[in-house]
PDB file of C-alpha atoms and ligand atoms in Angstrom:
ATOM      1  CA  MET A   1     -19.274 109.771  17.968  1.00 96.00           C
ATOM      2  CA  LYS A   2     -22.265 109.932  19.957  1.00 98.00           C
ATOM      3  CA  LEU A   3     -25.522 109.270  18.817  1.00 98.00           C
ATOM      4  CA  SER A   4     -28.871 110.842  19.214  1.00 98.00           C
ATOM      5  CA  ILE A   5     -32.213 109.276  18.012  1.00 98.00           C
ATOM      6  CA  ASN A   6     -34.952 111.454  16.275  1.00 98.00           C
ATOM      7  CA  VAL A   7     -38.351 109.806  17.665  1.00 98.00           C
ATOM      8  CA  ASP A   8     -40.637 111.944  15.280  1.00 97.00           C
ATOM      9  CA  HIS A   9     -41.664 109.123  13.185  1.00 97.00           C
ATOM     10  CA  ILE A  10     -42.803 106.909  16.073  1.00 98.00           C
ATOM     11  CA  ALA A  11     -45.527 110.103  16.874  1.00 98.00           C
ATOM     12  CA  THR A  12     -46.330 109.866  12.933  1.00 97.00           C
ATOM     13  CA  LEU A  13     -47.157 106.592  13.052  1.00 97.00           C
ATOM     14  CA  ARG A  14     -49.382 106.926  15.954  1.00 97.00           C
ATOM     15  CA  ASN A  15     -51.068 110.199  14.717  1.00 96.00           C
ATOM     16  CA  VAL A  16     -52.141 107.920  11.457  1.00 95.00           C
ATOM     17  CA  ARG A  17     -55.187 106.559  13.784  1.00 93.00           C
ATOM     18  CA  GLY A  18     -55.222 109.271  16.101  1.00 91.00           C
ATOM     19  CA  GLU A  19     -54.580 106.801  18.839  1.00 93.00           C
ATOM     20  CA  VAL A  20     -51.886 106.326  21.553  1.00 96.00           C
ATOM     21  CA  GLN A  21     -49.580 103.438  19.842  1.00 96.00           C
ATOM     22  CA  PRO A  22     -46.860 103.426  19.052  1.00 97.00           C
ATOM     23  CA  ASP A  23     -45.975 105.953  22.115  1.00 98.00           C
ATOM     24  CA  PRO A  24     -42.942 107.846  21.178  1.00 98.00           C
ATOM     25  CA  ILE A  25     -42.151 108.170  24.745  1.00 98.00           C
ATOM     26  CA  THR A  26     -41.832 104.363  25.081  1.00 98.00           C
ATOM     27  CA  PHE A  27     -39.693 104.389  22.100  1.00 98.00           C
ATOM     28  CA  ALA A  28     -37.242 107.011  23.486  1.00 98.00           C
ATOM     29  CA  LEU A  29     -37.265 105.159  26.742  1.00 98.00           C
ATOM     30  CA  MET A  30     -36.125 102.015  25.321  1.00 98.00           C
ATOM     31  CA  SER A  31     -33.880 103.641  22.973  1.00 98.00           C
ATOM     32  CA  GLU A  32     -32.061 104.957  25.955  1.00 98.00           C
ATOM     33  CA  GLN A  33     -31.956 101.532  27.709  1.00 98.00           C
ATOM     34  CA  PHE A  34     -30.714 100.503  23.950  1.00 98.00           C
ATOM     35  CA  GLY A  35     -27.700 102.754  24.073  1.00 98.00           C
ATOM     36  CA  VAL A  36     -28.439 106.330  22.658  1.00 98.00           C
ATOM     37  CA  ASP A  37     -26.993 109.467  24.127  1.00 98.00           C
ATOM     38  CA  GLY A  38     -29.913 111.549  23.691  1.00 98.00           C
ATOM     39  CA  ILE A  39     -33.306 111.947  22.260  1.00 98.00           C
ATOM     40  CA  VAL A  40     -34.301 114.369  19.587  1.00 98.00           C
ATOM     41  CA  VAL A  41     -37.945 115.467  18.633  1.00 98.00           C
ATOM     42  CA  HIS A  42     -39.130 118.181  16.108  1.00 97.00           C
ATOM     43  CA  LEU A  43     -41.673 120.039  17.776  1.00 97.00           C
ATOM     44  CA  ARG A  44     -43.501 121.544  14.326  1.00 94.00           C
ATOM     45  CA  GLU A  45     -45.867 124.721  14.354  1.00 92.00           C
ATOM     46  CA  ASP A  46     -48.367 122.509  12.913  1.00 91.00           C
ATOM     47  CA  ARG A  47     -47.741 119.613  15.057  1.00 92.00           C
ATOM     48  CA  ARG A  48     -48.076 117.005  12.863  1.00 90.00           C
ATOM     49  CA  HIS A  49     -46.274 114.609  14.652  1.00 94.00           C
ATOM     50  CA  ILE A  50     -44.844 115.563  18.057  1.00 97.00           C
ATOM     51  CA  ASN A  51     -46.857 117.232  20.245  1.00 97.00           C
ATOM     52  CA  GLU A  52     -46.314 119.563  23.310  1.00 97.00           C
ATOM     53  CA  ARG A  53     -47.299 116.895  25.853  1.00 97.00           C
ATOM     54  CA  ASP A  54     -45.009 114.262  24.418  1.00 98.00           C
ATOM     55  CA  VAL A  55     -41.936 117.146  24.679  1.00 98.00           C
ATOM     56  CA  ARG A  56     -42.937 117.383  28.384  1.00 98.00           C
ATOM     57  CA  LEU A  57     -43.389 113.789  29.017  1.00 98.00           C
ATOM     58  CA  LEU A  58     -39.717 113.243  27.568  1.00 98.00           C
ATOM     59  CA  ARG A  59     -38.547 116.105  29.350  1.00 98.00           C
ATOM     60  CA  GLU A  60     -39.954 114.355  32.532  1.00 98.00           C
ATOM     61  CA  LEU A  61     -38.837 111.105  31.882  1.00 98.00           C
ATOM     62  CA  ILE A  62     -35.841 110.731  29.792  1.00 98.00           C
ATOM     63  CA  THR A  63     -32.261 110.489  31.718  1.00 98.00           C
ATOM     64  CA  THR A  64     -30.050 111.368  28.738  1.00 98.00           C
ATOM     65  CA  LYS A  65     -30.332 114.499  26.988  1.00 98.00           C
ATOM     66  CA  LEU A  66     -33.485 116.187  25.404  1.00 98.00           C
ATOM     67  CA  ASP A  67     -32.731 117.720  21.783  1.00 98.00           C
ATOM     68  CA  LEU A  68     -35.791 120.100  20.625  1.00 98.00           C
ATOM     69  CA  GLU A  69     -35.640 120.697  17.123  1.00 98.00           C
ATOM     70  CA  MET A  70     -37.658 123.779  16.261  1.00 97.00           C
ATOM     71  CA  ALA A  71     -38.327 126.859  14.300  1.00 96.00           C
ATOM     72  CA  ALA A  72     -37.030 130.341  15.462  1.00 96.00           C
ATOM     73  CA  VAL A  73     -40.538 131.501  16.189  1.00 96.00           C
ATOM     74  CA  PRO A  74     -42.070 133.453  19.574  1.00 96.00           C
ATOM     75  CA  GLU A  75     -44.495 130.230  20.367  1.00 96.00           C
ATOM     76  CA  ILE A  76     -42.020 127.798  19.958  1.00 97.00           C
ATOM     77  CA  ILE A  77     -39.371 129.807  21.643  1.00 98.00           C
ATOM     78  CA  ASP A  78     -41.479 130.221  24.632  1.00 98.00           C
ATOM     79  CA  ILE A  79     -42.384 126.450  25.180  1.00 98.00           C
ATOM     80  CA  ALA A  80     -38.596 125.412  24.827  1.00 98.00           C
ATOM     81  CA  CYS A  81     -37.655 128.248  27.700  1.00 98.00           C
ATOM     82  CA  GLU A  82     -40.286 126.380  29.648  1.00 98.00           C
ATOM     83  CA  ILE A  83     -39.473 122.925  29.552  1.00 97.00           C
ATOM     84  CA  GLN A  84     -35.924 123.392  29.032  1.00 97.00           C
ATOM     85  CA  PRO A  85     -34.585 120.619  26.950  1.00 98.00           C
ATOM     86  CA  GLU A  86     -30.433 120.533  27.294  1.00 98.00           C
ATOM     87  CA  LEU A  87     -30.139 121.604  23.704  1.00 98.00           C
ATOM     88  CA  ALA A  88     -32.607 123.816  21.252  1.00 98.00           C
ATOM     89  CA  THR A  89     -31.733 122.881  17.401  1.00 98.00           C
ATOM     90  CA  ILE A  90     -33.034 125.672  15.552  1.00 98.00           C
ATOM     91  CA  VAL A  91     -34.318 124.745  11.692  1.00 97.00           C
ATOM     92  CA  PRO A  92     -35.934 126.269   8.740  1.00 95.00           C
ATOM     93  CA  GLU A  93     -39.575 125.100   8.992  1.00 80.00           C
ATOM     94  CA  LYS A  94     -41.735 125.095   5.818  1.00 77.00           C
ATOM     95  CA  ARG A  95     -45.412 124.050   6.399  1.00 70.00           C
ATOM     96  CA  GLN A  96     -45.434 121.869   3.038  1.00 71.00           C
ATOM     97  CA  GLU A  97     -42.125 119.908   3.359  1.00 73.00           C
ATOM     98  CA  LEU A  98     -41.964 116.378   3.822  1.00 73.00           C
ATOM     99  CA  THR A  99     -38.882 116.754   6.182  1.00 71.00           C
ATOM    100  CA  THR A 100     -36.627 119.594   6.858  1.00 72.00           C
ATOM    101  CA  GLU A 101     -35.416 120.224   3.689  1.00 74.00           C
ATOM    102  CA  GLY A 102     -31.922 122.147   4.176  1.00 90.00           C
ATOM    103  CA  GLY A 103     -30.041 124.224   6.339  1.00 95.00           C
ATOM    104  CA  LEU A 104     -30.609 127.597   8.157  1.00 96.00           C
ATOM    105  CA  ASN A 105     -29.691 130.837   6.192  1.00 95.00           C
ATOM    106  CA  VAL A 106     -28.091 132.070   9.236  1.00 97.00           C
ATOM    107  CA  LEU A 107     -26.607 135.368   7.213  1.00 96.00           C
ATOM    108  CA  ASP A 108     -30.187 136.458   5.892  1.00 95.00           C
ATOM    109  CA  ASN A 109     -31.560 135.925   9.433  1.00 96.00           C
ATOM    110  CA  ILE A 110     -29.008 137.258  11.828  1.00 97.00           C
ATOM    111  CA  ASP A 111     -30.985 139.486  13.800  1.00 97.00           C
ATOM    112  CA  ARG A 112     -33.955 137.254  14.254  1.00 96.00           C
ATOM    113  CA  LEU A 113     -31.265 134.231  15.185  1.00 97.00           C
ATOM    114  CA  ARG A 114     -29.101 136.193  17.561  1.00 98.00           C
ATOM    115  CA  ALA A 115     -32.166 137.187  19.294  1.00 98.00           C
ATOM    116  CA  ALA A 116     -33.520 133.766  19.868  1.00 98.00           C
ATOM    117  CA  ILE A 117     -30.205 132.247  20.961  1.00 98.00           C
ATOM    118  CA  SER A 118     -30.106 135.021  23.264  1.00 98.00           C
ATOM    119  CA  LYS A 119     -33.579 134.021  24.862  1.00 98.00           C
ATOM    120  CA  LEU A 120     -33.048 130.317  24.791  1.00 98.00           C
ATOM    121  CA  HIS A 121     -29.335 131.239  26.584  1.00 98.00           C
ATOM    122  CA  SER A 122     -31.380 133.154  29.364  1.00 98.00           C
ATOM    123  CA  SER A 123     -33.057 130.005  30.020  1.00 97.00           C
ATOM    124  CA  ASP A 124     -29.972 128.189  29.940  1.00 97.00           C
ATOM    125  CA  ILE A 125     -30.541 126.100  27.031  1.00 98.00           C
ATOM    126  CA  LEU A 126     -27.862 125.439  24.742  1.00 98.00           C
ATOM    127  CA  VAL A 127     -28.545 126.343  21.202  1.00 98.00           C
ATOM    128  CA  SER A 128     -27.765 124.350  17.772  1.00 98.00           C
ATOM    129  CA  LEU A 129     -28.198 125.881  14.146  1.00 98.00           C
ATOM    130  CA  PHE A 130     -28.778 123.729  11.749  1.00 98.00           C
ATOM    131  CA  VAL A 131     -26.631 124.637   8.669  1.00 98.00           C
ATOM    132  CA  GLU A 132     -25.237 123.734   5.368  1.00 97.00           C
ATOM    133  CA  PRO A 133     -21.658 122.757   5.212  1.00 98.00           C
ATOM    134  CA  ASP A 134     -20.677 126.338   4.226  1.00 97.00           C
ATOM    135  CA  ILE A 135     -17.783 128.412   5.938  1.00 98.00           C
ATOM    136  CA  ASN A 136     -19.852 131.646   5.926  1.00 98.00           C
ATOM    137  CA  GLN A 137     -23.076 130.499   7.450  1.00 98.00           C
ATOM    138  CA  ILE A 138     -20.759 128.668  10.252  1.00 98.00           C
ATOM    139  CA  ASP A 139     -18.937 131.949  10.515  1.00 98.00           C
ATOM    140  CA  ALA A 140     -22.209 133.886  11.179  1.00 98.00           C
ATOM    141  CA  ALA A 141     -23.370 131.153  13.957  1.00 98.00           C
ATOM    142  CA  ALA A 142     -20.217 131.726  15.678  1.00 98.00           C
ATOM    143  CA  GLU A 143     -20.722 135.547  15.451  1.00 98.00           C
ATOM    144  CA  ILE A 144     -24.099 135.219  17.241  1.00 98.00           C
ATOM    145  CA  GLU A 145     -22.946 132.824  19.740  1.00 98.00           C
ATOM    146  CA  ALA A 146     -24.442 129.685  18.861  1.00 98.00           C
ATOM    147  CA  ASP A 147     -22.980 126.979  20.788  1.00 98.00           C
ATOM    148  CA  ILE A 148     -22.988 124.018  18.303  1.00 98.00           C
ATOM    149  CA  ILE A 149     -23.803 123.755  14.667  1.00 98.00           C
ATOM    150  CA  GLU A 150     -25.505 120.694  13.317  1.00 98.00           C
ATOM    151  CA  ILE A 151     -24.539 120.074   9.688  1.00 98.00           C
ATOM    152  CA  HIS A 152     -26.954 119.346   7.005  1.00 98.00           C
ATOM    153  CA  THR A 153     -25.924 115.991   5.586  1.00 98.00           C
ATOM    154  CA  GLY A 154     -28.988 115.610   3.277  1.00 97.00           C
ATOM    155  CA  ASN A 155     -26.950 116.769   0.031  1.00 97.00           C
ATOM    156  CA  TYR A 156     -24.175 114.121   0.615  1.00 98.00           C
ATOM    157  CA  ALA A 157     -27.015 111.304   1.646  1.00 98.00           C
ATOM    158  CA  ASN A 158     -28.644 112.050  -1.865  1.00 97.00           C
ATOM    159  CA  ALA A 159     -25.611 112.314  -3.931  1.00 97.00           C
ATOM    160  CA  VAL A 160     -25.465 109.204  -6.554  1.00 96.00           C
ATOM    161  CA  ASN A 161     -22.359 109.651  -8.349  1.00 97.00           C
ATOM    162  CA  GLU A 162     -19.010 108.927  -7.063  1.00 96.00           C
ATOM    163  CA  GLN A 163     -17.599 112.258  -7.435  1.00 98.00           C
ATOM    164  CA  ASP A 164     -20.696 114.191  -6.011  1.00 98.00           C
ATOM    165  CA  ILE A 165     -20.514 111.913  -2.969  1.00 98.00           C
ATOM    166  CA  VAL A 166     -16.718 112.981  -2.651  1.00 97.00           C
ATOM    167  CA  ASP A 167     -17.381 116.443  -3.031  1.00 98.00           C
ATOM    168  CA  GLU A 168     -20.136 116.621  -0.404  1.00 98.00           C
ATOM    169  CA  LEU A 169     -18.054 114.447   2.284  1.00 98.00           C
ATOM    170  CA  GLU A 170     -14.941 117.151   1.576  1.00 98.00           C
ATOM    171  CA  LYS A 171     -17.688 119.972   2.107  1.00 98.00           C
ATOM    172  CA  ILE A 172     -18.877 118.258   5.683  1.00 98.00           C
ATOM    173  CA  HIS A 173     -15.139 117.766   6.413  1.00 98.00           C
ATOM    174  CA  ILE A 174     -14.044 120.992   5.718  1.00 98.00           C
ATOM    175  CA  ALA A 175     -16.865 122.659   7.544  1.00 98.00           C
ATOM    176  CA  SER A 176     -16.405 120.293  10.634  1.00 98.00           C
ATOM    177  CA  LYS A 177     -12.843 121.581  11.068  1.00 98.00           C
ATOM    178  CA  HIS A 178     -13.550 125.064  10.452  1.00 98.00           C
ATOM    179  CA  ALA A 179     -16.336 125.045  13.124  1.00 98.00           C
ATOM    180  CA  LYS A 180     -14.420 123.058  15.629  1.00 98.00           C
ATOM    181  CA  LYS A 181     -11.488 125.787  15.223  1.00 98.00           C
ATOM    182  CA  LEU A 182     -14.028 128.781  15.948  1.00 98.00           C
ATOM    183  CA  GLY A 183     -14.634 126.664  19.044  1.00 98.00           C
ATOM    184  CA  LEU A 184     -18.258 125.315  18.219  1.00 98.00           C
ATOM    185  CA  GLY A 185     -19.542 122.008  18.920  1.00 98.00           C
ATOM    186  CA  VAL A 186     -20.372 119.915  15.830  1.00 98.00           C
ATOM    187  CA  ASN A 187     -23.154 117.685  15.108  1.00 98.00           C
ATOM    188  CA  ALA A 188     -24.273 116.265  11.889  1.00 98.00           C
ATOM    189  CA  GLY A 189     -27.522 114.676  10.494  1.00 98.00           C
ATOM    190  CA  HIS A 190     -30.205 114.031   7.911  1.00 97.00           C
ATOM    191  CA  GLY A 191     -30.485 111.182   5.925  1.00 97.00           C
ATOM    192  CA  LEU A 192     -27.888 108.956   7.313  1.00 98.00           C
ATOM    193  CA  ASN A 193     -28.251 105.594   7.086  1.00 98.00           C
ATOM    194  CA  TYR A 194     -26.114 102.278   7.727  1.00 98.00           C
ATOM    195  CA  SER A 195     -24.461 102.377   4.592  1.00 98.00           C
ATOM    196  CA  ASN A 196     -23.651 106.128   4.352  1.00 98.00           C
ATOM    197  CA  VAL A 197     -22.431 106.795   7.785  1.00 98.00           C
ATOM    198  CA  LYS A 198     -19.372 104.879   7.519  1.00 96.00           C
ATOM    199  CA  ASP A 199     -17.510 107.686   5.742  1.00 96.00           C
ATOM    200  CA  ILE A 200     -19.017 110.175   8.045  1.00 97.00           C
ATOM    201  CA  ILE A 201     -17.535 108.376  10.892  1.00 96.00           C
ATOM    202  CA  ASP A 202     -13.975 109.168   9.814  1.00 95.00           C
ATOM    203  CA  ILE A 203     -14.642 112.887  10.468  1.00 97.00           C
ATOM    204  CA  VAL A 204     -13.541 113.058  14.037  1.00 97.00           C
ATOM    205  CA  GLU A 205     -14.455 116.935  14.434  1.00 98.00           C
ATOM    206  CA  ILE A 206     -17.987 115.821  14.592  1.00 98.00           C
ATOM    207  CA  ASP A 207     -19.031 114.913  18.031  1.00 98.00           C
ATOM    208  CA  GLU A 208     -22.755 113.535  17.533  1.00 98.00           C
ATOM    209  CA  LEU A 209     -25.043 112.343  14.680  1.00 98.00           C
ATOM    210  CA  SER A 210     -28.840 112.896  14.946  1.00 98.00           C
ATOM    211  CA  ILE A 211     -30.490 109.937  13.328  1.00 98.00           C
ATOM    212  CA  GLY A 212     -34.080 108.962  12.878  1.00 98.00           C
ATOM    213  CA  HIS A 213     -35.403 107.599   9.644  1.00 98.00           C
ATOM    214  CA  ALA A 214     -32.900 104.709   9.019  1.00 98.00           C
ATOM    215  CA  ILE A 215     -32.870 103.556  12.769  1.00 98.00           C
ATOM    216  CA  ILE A 216     -36.894 103.438  13.061  1.00 98.00           C
ATOM    217  CA  ALA A 217     -36.778 101.676   9.571  1.00 98.00           C
ATOM    218  CA  ARG A 218     -34.492  99.242  10.691  1.00 98.00           C
ATOM    219  CA  SER A 219     -36.040  98.394  13.698  1.00 98.00           C
ATOM    220  CA  VAL A 220     -39.384  97.227  12.329  1.00 97.00           C
ATOM    221  CA  PHE A 221     -37.458  94.318  10.725  1.00 98.00           C
ATOM    222  CA  VAL A 222     -35.040  93.773  13.632  1.00 98.00           C
ATOM    223  CA  GLY A 223     -35.939  95.255  16.508  1.00 98.00           C
ATOM    224  CA  LEU A 224     -35.084  98.377  17.947  1.00 98.00           C
ATOM    225  CA  GLU A 225     -32.222  96.967  20.388  1.00 98.00           C
ATOM    226  CA  LYS A 226     -30.671  95.647  17.108  1.00 98.00           C
ATOM    227  CA  ALA A 227     -31.103  98.434  15.099  1.00 98.00           C
ATOM    228  CA  ILE A 228     -29.400 100.689  17.677  1.00 98.00           C
ATOM    229  CA  SER A 229     -26.858  98.223  18.483  1.00 98.00           C
ATOM    230  CA  GLU A 230     -25.660  97.988  14.684  1.00 98.00           C
ATOM    231  CA  MET A 231     -25.454 101.772  14.220  1.00 98.00           C
ATOM    232  CA  LYS A 232     -23.946 102.432  17.507  1.00 98.00           C
ATOM    233  CA  LYS A 233     -21.114  99.630  16.403  1.00 98.00           C
ATOM    234  CA  LEU A 234     -20.596 101.305  12.939  1.00 97.00           C
ATOM    235  CA  LEU A 235     -19.738 104.818  15.221  1.00 96.00           C
ATOM    236  CA  LYS A 236     -17.084 103.328  17.288  1.00 90.00           C
TER     237      LYS A 236
HETATM  238  N1  LIG B   1     -31.344 116.697  11.820  1.00 74.93           N
HETATM  239  C1  LIG B   1     -32.501 117.277  11.677  1.00 74.93           C
HETATM  240  C2  LIG B   1     -32.259 118.775  11.819  1.00 74.93           C
HETATM  241  C3  LIG B   1     -33.594 117.086  11.262  1.00 74.93           C
HETATM  242  O1  LIG B   1     -34.595 117.663  11.106  1.00 74.93           O
HETATM  243  C4  LIG B   1     -33.801 115.670  11.004  1.00 74.93           C
HETATM  244  C5  LIG B   1     -34.976 114.943  10.475  1.00 74.93           C
HETATM  245  O2  LIG B   1     -36.103 115.476  11.271  1.00 74.93           O
HETATM  246  C6  LIG B   1     -32.712 114.823  11.497  1.00 74.93           C
HETATM  247  C7  LIG B   1     -31.551 115.152  11.786  1.00 74.93           C
HETATM  248  C8  LIG B   1     -33.036 113.368  11.211  1.00 74.93           C
HETATM  249  O3  LIG B   1     -32.802 112.847   9.713  1.00 74.93           O
HETATM  250  P1  LIG B   1     -33.299 111.118   9.553  1.00 74.93           P
HETATM  251  O4  LIG B   1     -34.742 111.126   9.946  1.00 74.93           O
HETATM  252  O5  LIG B   1     -33.251 111.434   7.862  1.00 74.93           O
HETATM  253  O6  LIG B   1     -32.146 110.564  10.019  1.00 74.93           O
END
C-alpha cells in the first residue's frame, strides 16, 4: 500500500507567523527522500495554508507525484489545468470548517462534477473524488468517469466503541471492493494514524493512503525520517 503525505499543516505553521519557516516545500522534498510515494496539498479558495506559489514550486521540484486537493470551482480548476498535478482530488470545501468534513455528494452535483472531471482530463490530469464509503456515490463517481475514488476514513477514525469501529471498517471494505470491480483506483484517508491504520492495511483493494496530521504530529517528537519510516513499516 502506497503512502502520500499531506503537507498542509506545515504551511499552516508557517502562516501563523507570516514568515517563511517551516517551509512546506523543503518538508515535501525531505518526505520524498524518506520514502513517501506522493505529496498532497489542498489549495483552498481562502488560501489558509498552501498558496499558489507553493503548488507551483512543488510542481517544479518534487519527483514523486503531486496530488492537488481542490474544490470543483472554476478558479481552482483553471489553476490545476495550468500547473498540471498528476492527480486532482476533488473534495467538498466549506469556508468555516477546520478540515475537510466528509465526502462529496456526487449524486447531487453530478453535472458540475462531470464538467470538472472532463476539463481536468482535457489537461491530462487524473481525477479522484473524495467520497464516503457509499455504493451509490461510488457508482456515480464511475458514471462520470472519475479515475480514482478516495474513501473518507474520518467516520472510522472517529468511531470509539468496538461495534462502530467494526461497522465503519466493513463499509470501507465493501466500498473498496465495489470500486475496484468498477475499475476505479482506490485511495483512502482522513484521520488515519499509527494505531487505526493497522486494520485499514488489511483491505487489499486500497492502493494508497493519504495521511497528514498524524505523521506531522509524530515528526515533532521523533523527526520526520522516523515518523515516515514507522508509518511505511505499518503499510508493508
Ligand atoms: N484526504 C483528504 C481528502 C483530506 O482532505 C485530508 C485532510 O486534509 C487528508 C486525506 C489527510 O487527513 P489527515 O490530516 O487527518 O491525515
